Coordinates of C-alpha atoms and ligand atoms in Angstrom, one line a residue:
M248 CA 113.7 126.5 40.7
H249 CA 115.2 124.4 43.5
R250 CA 113.3 125.2 46.7
Q251 CA 115.3 125.3 49.9
F252 CA 113.6 124.2 53.1
Y253 CA 114.7 125.7 56.4
R254 CA 113.8 124.0 59.7
T255 CA 112.4 126.7 62.0
K256 CA 111.2 126.4 65.5
N257 CA 108.9 123.5 64.9
R258 CA 107.9 123.6 61.3
V259 CA 109.4 124.0 57.9
A260 CA 109.6 127.4 56.1
T261 CA 110.5 127.8 52.5
S262 CA 112.8 130.8 52.5
A263 CA 115.3 132.5 54.7
A264 CA 112.9 135.5 54.8
A265 CA 110.2 133.3 56.1
V266 CA 112.5 132.1 58.8
K267 CA 113.3 135.6 59.8
R268 CA 109.6 136.6 59.8
Y269 CA 108.9 133.5 61.9
N270 CA 111.6 134.2 64.5
R271 CA 110.4 137.8 64.8
R272 CA 106.9 136.6 65.5
A273 CA 108.2 134.2 68.1
M274 CA 110.1 136.9 69.9
S275 CA 107.2 139.3 69.8
R276 CA 105.2 136.7 71.8
L277 CA 107.4 137.7 74.7
A278 CA 105.5 141.0 74.6
S279 CA 103.3 139.2 77.1
L280 CA 106.1 139.0 79.6
Q281 CA 105.3 140.8 82.8
F282 CA 107.2 141.7 86.0
D283 CA 106.2 141.7 89.7
Y284 CA 103.2 139.6 88.7
P285 CA 100.7 138.8 91.5
L286 CA 100.2 135.0 92.0
Q287 CA 97.4 135.0 94.5
R288 CA 94.7 134.0 92.0
L289 CA 97.0 131.5 90.4
N290 CA 97.5 129.1 93.4
T291 CA 94.5 127.4 95.0
F292 CA 95.9 128.0 98.5
G293 CA 95.4 131.7 97.7
I294 CA 98.8 132.7 99.0
A295 CA 99.6 136.3 98.2
C296 CA 103.0 136.6 96.6
K297 CA 104.6 137.7 93.4
A298 CA 106.7 136.4 90.6
H299 CA 109.7 138.5 89.5
A300 CA 108.8 137.7 85.9
F301 CA 105.7 136.0 84.4
L302 CA 105.2 134.6 80.9
P303 CA 102.0 133.0 79.6
V304 CA 102.9 130.1 77.4
D305 CA 100.5 129.0 74.7
S306 CA 103.0 127.4 72.3
V307 CA 106.4 125.8 71.9
E308 CA 107.6 129.0 70.1
V309 CA 107.2 131.1 73.2
L310 CA 109.4 128.6 75.1
R311 CA 112.0 128.6 72.4
A312 CA 112.0 132.4 72.3
M313 CA 112.4 132.4 76.1
L314 CA 115.4 130.2 75.9
A315 CA 116.9 132.4 73.2
D316 CA 116.5 135.5 75.4
P317 CA 119.7 136.1 77.5
A318 CA 117.7 138.1 80.1
L319 CA 115.4 135.2 80.7
R320 CA 117.0 131.9 80.0
D321 CA 119.2 131.8 83.2
L322 CA 116.5 132.8 85.7
P323 CA 115.1 130.1 88.0
R324 CA 111.9 128.8 86.6
L325 CA 108.6 127.6 87.9
V326 CA 106.1 125.9 85.6
L327 CA 102.6 126.7 86.7
G328 CA 99.4 125.1 85.6
G329 CA 96.3 125.4 87.8
G330 CA 98.4 126.0 90.9
S331 CA 96.4 123.4 92.7
N332 CA 99.3 121.2 94.0
L333 CA 101.6 124.0 95.0
L334 CA 102.6 125.8 98.2
L335 CA 104.4 129.1 97.6
T336 CA 106.5 130.1 100.6
G337 CA 107.4 133.6 99.4
D338 CA 107.9 135.7 96.3
F339 CA 109.3 133.8 93.4
P340 CA 112.6 135.4 92.4
G341 CA 112.6 134.0 88.8
L342 CA 110.4 133.4 85.8
V343 CA 107.0 131.7 86.1
L344 CA 105.9 129.9 82.9
H345 CA 102.1 129.8 83.0
L346 CA 100.7 127.2 80.6
C347 CA 97.6 128.4 78.9
N348 CA 97.3 126.5 75.6
K349 CA 93.8 125.1 74.9
G350 CA 92.2 122.4 72.9
I351 CA 90.7 118.9 73.3
E352 CA 90.3 116.6 70.4
R353 CA 89.9 112.9 69.4
A354 CA 93.3 111.8 68.2
G355 CA 92.6 108.4 66.8
E356 CA 91.6 104.9 67.8
K357 CA 93.2 101.7 68.9
A358 CA 91.6 98.3 68.9
D359 CA 90.2 98.7 72.4
S360 CA 90.4 102.4 73.0
V361 CA 89.7 105.9 71.7
L362 CA 92.6 108.4 72.0
V363 CA 91.8 111.9 73.2
R364 CA 94.5 114.6 73.2
C365 CA 94.2 117.6 75.5
A366 CA 96.3 120.7 75.7
A367 CA 98.2 121.2 79.0
G368 CA 96.4 124.5 79.8
E369 CA 92.9 123.0 79.9
R370 CA 91.2 122.6 83.3
W371 CA 91.3 118.9 84.4
D372 CA 87.6 118.8 85.1
D373 CA 86.7 120.4 81.8
L374 CA 88.5 117.5 80.1
V375 CA 86.6 115.0 82.2
Q376 CA 83.2 116.6 81.4
W377 CA 84.2 116.8 77.6
T378 CA 84.9 113.1 77.5
L379 CA 81.6 112.3 79.2
S380 CA 79.7 114.6 76.9
H381 CA 81.3 112.7 74.0
G382 CA 80.1 109.4 75.4
L383 CA 83.6 108.3 76.6
G384 CA 84.1 106.8 80.0
G385 CA 87.4 106.2 81.9
L386 CA 88.1 109.5 83.7
E387 CA 84.8 109.8 85.7
N388 CA 86.3 108.7 89.0
L389 CA 88.7 111.6 88.7
S390 CA 85.9 114.2 88.4
L391 CA 86.3 117.6 90.0
I392 CA 90.0 117.3 90.8
P393 CA 91.2 120.9 90.8
G394 CA 94.1 121.8 88.5
S395 CA 95.2 121.7 84.9
V396 CA 95.7 118.8 82.5
G397 CA 99.4 119.6 82.2
A398 CA 99.9 119.1 85.9
S399 CA 97.9 115.9 86.1
P400 CA 100.7 113.5 85.2
I401 CA 103.3 115.1 87.5
Q402 CA 101.7 113.6 90.6
N403 CA 99.7 111.0 88.8
I404 CA 96.4 112.3 90.2
G405 CA 94.2 109.8 91.8
A406 CA 90.9 109.4 93.6
Y407 CA 88.1 106.9 94.3
G408 CA 90.0 103.8 93.2
A409 CA 91.4 105.3 89.9
E410 CA 94.5 107.2 88.9
L411 CA 95.6 109.0 85.8
A412 CA 98.0 106.2 84.8
D413 CA 95.0 103.9 84.2
C414 CA 93.9 105.8 81.1
F415 CA 97.2 107.5 80.1
H416 CA 98.5 107.0 76.6
S417 CA 101.4 109.5 76.1
L418 CA 102.4 113.1 76.5
R419 CA 104.4 115.8 74.7
A420 CA 106.8 117.8 76.8
F421 CA 109.2 120.6 76.0
D422 CA 112.7 119.9 77.2
L423 CA 114.1 123.1 78.7
V424 CA 117.7 121.8 78.4
S425 CA 117.7 120.6 74.8
G426 CA 114.9 122.8 73.4
E427 CA 113.4 119.7 71.8
V428 CA 109.9 118.3 72.1
L429 CA 109.9 114.9 73.8
K430 CA 107.2 112.2 73.5
L431 CA 106.8 110.0 76.6
D432 CA 104.7 106.9 76.8
R433 CA 103.3 105.4 80.0
D434 CA 106.4 103.4 80.9
A435 CA 108.7 106.4 80.3
C436 CA 106.6 108.5 82.7
R437 CA 107.4 106.0 85.5
F438 CA 104.1 106.6 87.3
G439 CA 103.8 105.6 91.0
Y440 CA 101.5 106.7 93.8
R441 CA 101.3 110.5 93.5
D442 CA 104.6 110.2 91.7
S443 CA 106.2 110.3 88.2
I444 CA 109.5 111.0 86.4
F445 CA 108.4 114.7 86.5
K446 CA 109.1 114.8 90.2
H447 CA 112.6 113.3 89.7
E448 CA 114.9 113.3 86.6
L449 CA 112.6 115.6 84.7
R450 CA 111.8 118.0 87.6
E451 CA 112.3 121.6 86.4
R452 CA 113.3 120.3 83.0
A453 CA 110.1 119.2 81.2
V454 CA 107.2 121.5 80.4
I455 CA 104.2 119.3 79.6
L456 CA 102.5 120.6 76.5
S457 CA 99.7 118.1 75.9
V458 CA 98.5 114.7 77.2
T459 CA 96.8 111.9 75.3
F460 CA 94.5 109.6 77.0
A461 CA 93.4 106.1 75.9
L462 CA 89.7 105.7 76.9
P463 CA 88.2 102.2 76.8
K464 CA 85.7 101.3 74.1
S465 CA 84.2 98.7 76.4
W466 CA 83.6 100.6 79.7
H467 CA 83.0 99.1 83.1
A468 CA 82.3 101.1 86.2
N469 CA 85.2 101.1 88.6
L470 CA 83.4 100.8 92.0
R471 CA 86.4 99.4 94.0
Y472 CA 86.1 102.3 96.4
T473 CA 83.4 101.4 98.9
E474 CA 82.2 104.9 99.5
L475 CA 81.5 105.4 95.8
A476 CA 79.8 102.0 95.4
R477 CA 77.6 102.9 98.4
E478 CA 76.8 106.4 97.0
L479 CA 75.5 104.9 93.7
E480 CA 73.6 102.1 95.6
N481 CA 71.9 104.7 97.7
G482 CA 70.8 106.4 94.6
G483 CA 69.4 103.1 93.3
L484 CA 71.9 103.0 90.4
T485 CA 73.0 99.4 89.9
Q486 CA 74.1 99.8 86.3
P487 CA 75.5 103.4 86.4
T488 CA 76.6 105.3 83.3
P489 CA 80.0 107.1 83.3
Q490 CA 78.1 110.4 83.8
Q491 CA 76.2 108.9 86.8
V492 CA 79.5 107.7 88.4
S493 CA 80.9 111.2 87.8
D494 CA 77.9 112.8 89.5
A495 CA 78.4 110.5 92.5
V496 CA 82.1 111.3 92.7
I497 CA 81.2 115.0 92.6
A498 CA 78.6 114.6 95.3
I499 CA 81.2 112.9 97.6
R500 CA 83.9 115.3 96.9
T501 CA 81.7 118.3 97.5
R502 CA 80.7 116.9 100.9
K503 CA 84.2 116.1 102.0
L504 CA 86.6 118.4 100.4
P505 CA 86.8 122.2 100.5
D506 CA 86.1 124.2 97.3
P507 CA 89.3 126.1 96.6
E508 CA 87.2 129.0 95.4
A509 CA 85.7 129.3 98.8
I510 CA 88.6 128.3 101.1
G511 CA 92.2 128.1 99.9
N512 CA 93.7 124.6 99.9
A513 CA 95.7 122.2 97.7
G514 CA 93.8 119.0 98.3
S515 CA 95.6 116.3 100.4
F516 CA 98.6 118.0 101.9
F517 CA 100.3 114.7 102.8
K518 CA 100.7 111.5 100.9
N519 CA 99.3 108.4 102.6
P520 CA 102.5 106.7 104.0
V521 CA 103.4 103.3 102.8
V522 CA 105.0 100.9 105.3
D523 CA 106.1 97.3 105.4
V524 CA 104.1 94.5 107.0
V525 CA 106.1 94.4 110.2
T526 CA 105.6 98.1 110.9
R527 CA 101.9 97.9 110.0
D528 CA 101.4 94.9 112.3
A529 CA 103.2 96.6 115.2
L530 CA 101.1 99.7 114.7
L531 CA 97.9 97.7 114.5
A532 CA 98.7 95.9 117.7
A533 CA 99.1 99.2 119.5
H534 CA 96.2 100.9 117.7
P535 CA 93.6 98.3 116.7
A536 CA 91.3 100.9 115.0
M537 CA 94.1 102.0 112.7
V538 CA 93.1 102.2 109.0
S539 CA 95.4 100.5 106.5
F540 CA 95.1 99.2 103.0
P541 CA 97.1 96.3 101.6
Q542 CA 99.1 97.1 98.4
P543 CA 99.8 94.7 95.5
D544 CA 103.5 94.5 96.5
G545 CA 102.8 93.4 100.1
T546 CA 103.2 96.8 101.7
F547 CA 100.5 98.7 103.4
K548 CA 99.2 102.2 102.8
L549 CA 98.2 103.9 106.1
A550 CA 95.5 106.6 106.1
A551 CA 97.4 109.8 106.9
G552 CA 94.0 111.5 107.5
W553 CA 93.3 109.0 110.3
L554 CA 96.8 109.4 111.8
I555 CA 96.4 113.2 111.9
D556 CA 92.8 113.0 113.2
Q557 CA 94.0 110.7 116.1
C558 CA 96.6 113.4 117.0
G559 CA 93.6 115.8 117.5
W560 CA 94.5 118.2 114.6
K561 CA 91.2 118.0 112.7
G562 CA 89.6 121.4 112.7
K563 CA 92.5 123.0 114.5
S564 CA 94.5 126.0 113.4
I565 CA 97.7 127.9 114.0
G566 CA 96.9 131.4 113.1
P567 CA 95.3 131.5 109.7
A568 CA 96.6 128.1 108.7
G569 CA 94.2 125.3 109.5
V570 CA 93.3 121.7 109.2
Y571 CA 90.0 121.2 107.4
E572 CA 87.1 120.2 109.7
K573 CA 85.8 117.3 107.5
Q574 CA 89.1 115.8 106.2
A575 CA 92.3 116.0 108.3
L576 CA 94.5 115.5 105.3
V577 CA 93.6 118.8 103.9
L578 CA 95.3 122.0 105.1
V579 CA 93.5 125.2 104.5
N580 CA 94.1 128.9 104.3
R581 CA 91.5 130.5 106.6
G582 CA 92.3 133.9 105.2
G583 CA 95.6 135.7 104.7
A584 CA 97.9 132.8 105.5
S585 CA 101.5 132.9 104.2
G586 CA 103.1 129.9 102.8
Q587 CA 105.4 129.9 105.8
Q588 CA 102.4 129.7 108.2
I589 CA 101.0 126.7 106.2
L590 CA 104.5 125.1 106.4
A591 CA 104.7 125.7 110.1
L592 CA 101.4 123.9 110.7
A593 CA 102.4 121.0 108.4
S594 CA 105.6 120.6 110.3
A595 CA 103.9 120.6 113.7
I596 CA 101.5 117.9 112.4
Q597 CA 104.5 115.9 111.0
D598 CA 106.2 116.0 114.3
D599 CA 103.1 114.9 116.3
V600 CA 102.4 112.0 113.9
Q601 CA 106.0 110.9 114.1
Q602 CA 106.1 111.0 117.9
R603 CA 102.8 109.1 118.3
F604 CA 103.1 106.6 115.4
G605 CA 106.8 106.6 114.4
V606 CA 105.8 107.4 110.8
R607 CA 107.0 110.5 109.0
L608 CA 104.4 112.1 106.7
E609 CA 105.6 113.4 103.4
A610 CA 104.1 116.6 101.9
E611 CA 102.3 116.0 98.6
P612 CA 102.3 119.5 97.0
V613 CA 105.3 121.0 95.4
I614 CA 106.8 123.5 97.9
V615 CA 108.5 126.5 96.3
Ligands
LIG251 N1 90.1 109.4 107.8 C1 89.9 109.8 109.1 N2 89.9 111.1 109.5 C2 90.1 112.1 108.5 C3 90.3 111.7 107.2 C4 90.3 110.3 106.9 O1 89.8 109.0 110.0 O2 90.1 113.2 108.9 C5 90.1 108.0 107.5 C6 88.8 107.7 106.8 O3 87.8 107.3 107.6 C7 89.1 106.5 105.9 C8 90.6 106.8 105.6 O4 91.1 107.7 106.5 O5 89.0 105.3 106.5 C9 90.9 107.3 104.2 O6 90.2 108.5 104.0 P1 89.6 108.9 102.6 O7 88.8 107.8 102.0 O8 88.9 110.2 102.8 O9 90.8 109.1 101.6 P2 92.2 109.7 101.9 O10 93.2 108.6 102.0 O11 92.2 110.6 103.0 C10 92.8 109.8 99.4 C11 93.5 110.8 98.4 C12 92.5 111.9 98.0 C13 91.3 111.2 97.3 C14 90.7 110.2 98.3 C15 89.6 109.5 97.7 C16 95.8 110.9 99.0 C17 97.0 111.6 99.6 N3 94.6 111.4 99.1 O12 92.5 110.5 100.5 O13 93.2 112.7 97.1 O14 90.4 112.2 96.9 O15 91.7 109.3 98.7 O16 90.1 108.6 96.8 O17 96.1 109.8 98.4 C18 94.4 114.7 96.8 O18 95.4 114.0 96.4 O19 94.5 116.0 96.8 C19 93.2 114.1 97.2 C20 92.2 114.8 97.8

């Protein structure tokens, strides 16, 4: 008998009945839909607010079923991973899609690298530790960054002289407009400093499902960042392993950055501003101690933490919204702060820095 094949959500079924069964199963996934869902534990700032509707997403089928549901498909949407680069300024009046798919696996080899694919819902640092325990280096400088793997390409996470783009191979993302799964390689993602296509053309359009990393077979420690090199030297490690580099990064981070479990925060609240050489030289003439770093394209990155520190904000608060004592670039929730209070503090800092240095700081987290 001739067998007819039907293309279903993302696989092939062999009968119309199978298609029907399949679609019913996909719809039934929406049984996990909830309303008035509390988000406080799902954003690292610990802002207490709610989502009108909340849907855990562990597969493409759930997203397709959501798009097929007339009650859901036109709601405003917020894609949530670890909630670590997010400031919620009030209840979210739409649908929160919470990525919770899991799985990390080797996905092949290239001549000079090993490919590792990771589901978007995994915690970033769990991925880093998985790679290290499998003898793979490349992500160690990015140890302990809070958040999920799916969120990591959006702002091209970076720390201690490395960034995600260095070891990125490709990703799969669900297109909320076409309902198709897209595959994007590194060029297509258009990574920049804390930036990617997911903050621009694909903002609110792409749901990242999995990320594949290319980890070097021949690994060299990246010790460009002086503080990291010094930390290893002080520990007597002249030929560190990837795990030892990771341990050193964790030691530095733990000393300088607040643990979101203990005190609500979203890491650096501002990007380090990038200015041209004329602006930098004029600022340096007026403030000889100013910290700046030359960029490959001839521009200069200023240390926003230093600028904020100079304005006297370090350790200060407005109500329950504060500036972290050990790192002026990090805003913290000292307990019960609303997103609006954090924003008010951010805006007072932006105004002060602009008045004193003529530079406008740009917020790093997504503000909703
Ligand atoms: N500085 C001060 N006062 C401060 C903070 C910093 O004077 O309160 C000075 C430091 O002395 C140093 C310079 O500013 O000379 C840079 O500081 P640091 O090395 O701590 O790094 P950063 O520029 O403040 C960036 C990233 C961090 C990342 C660190 C380490 C951004 C926006 N932030 O911070 O990323 O961990 O470098 O690589 O690029 C994050 O994105 O959430 C984050 C924490």
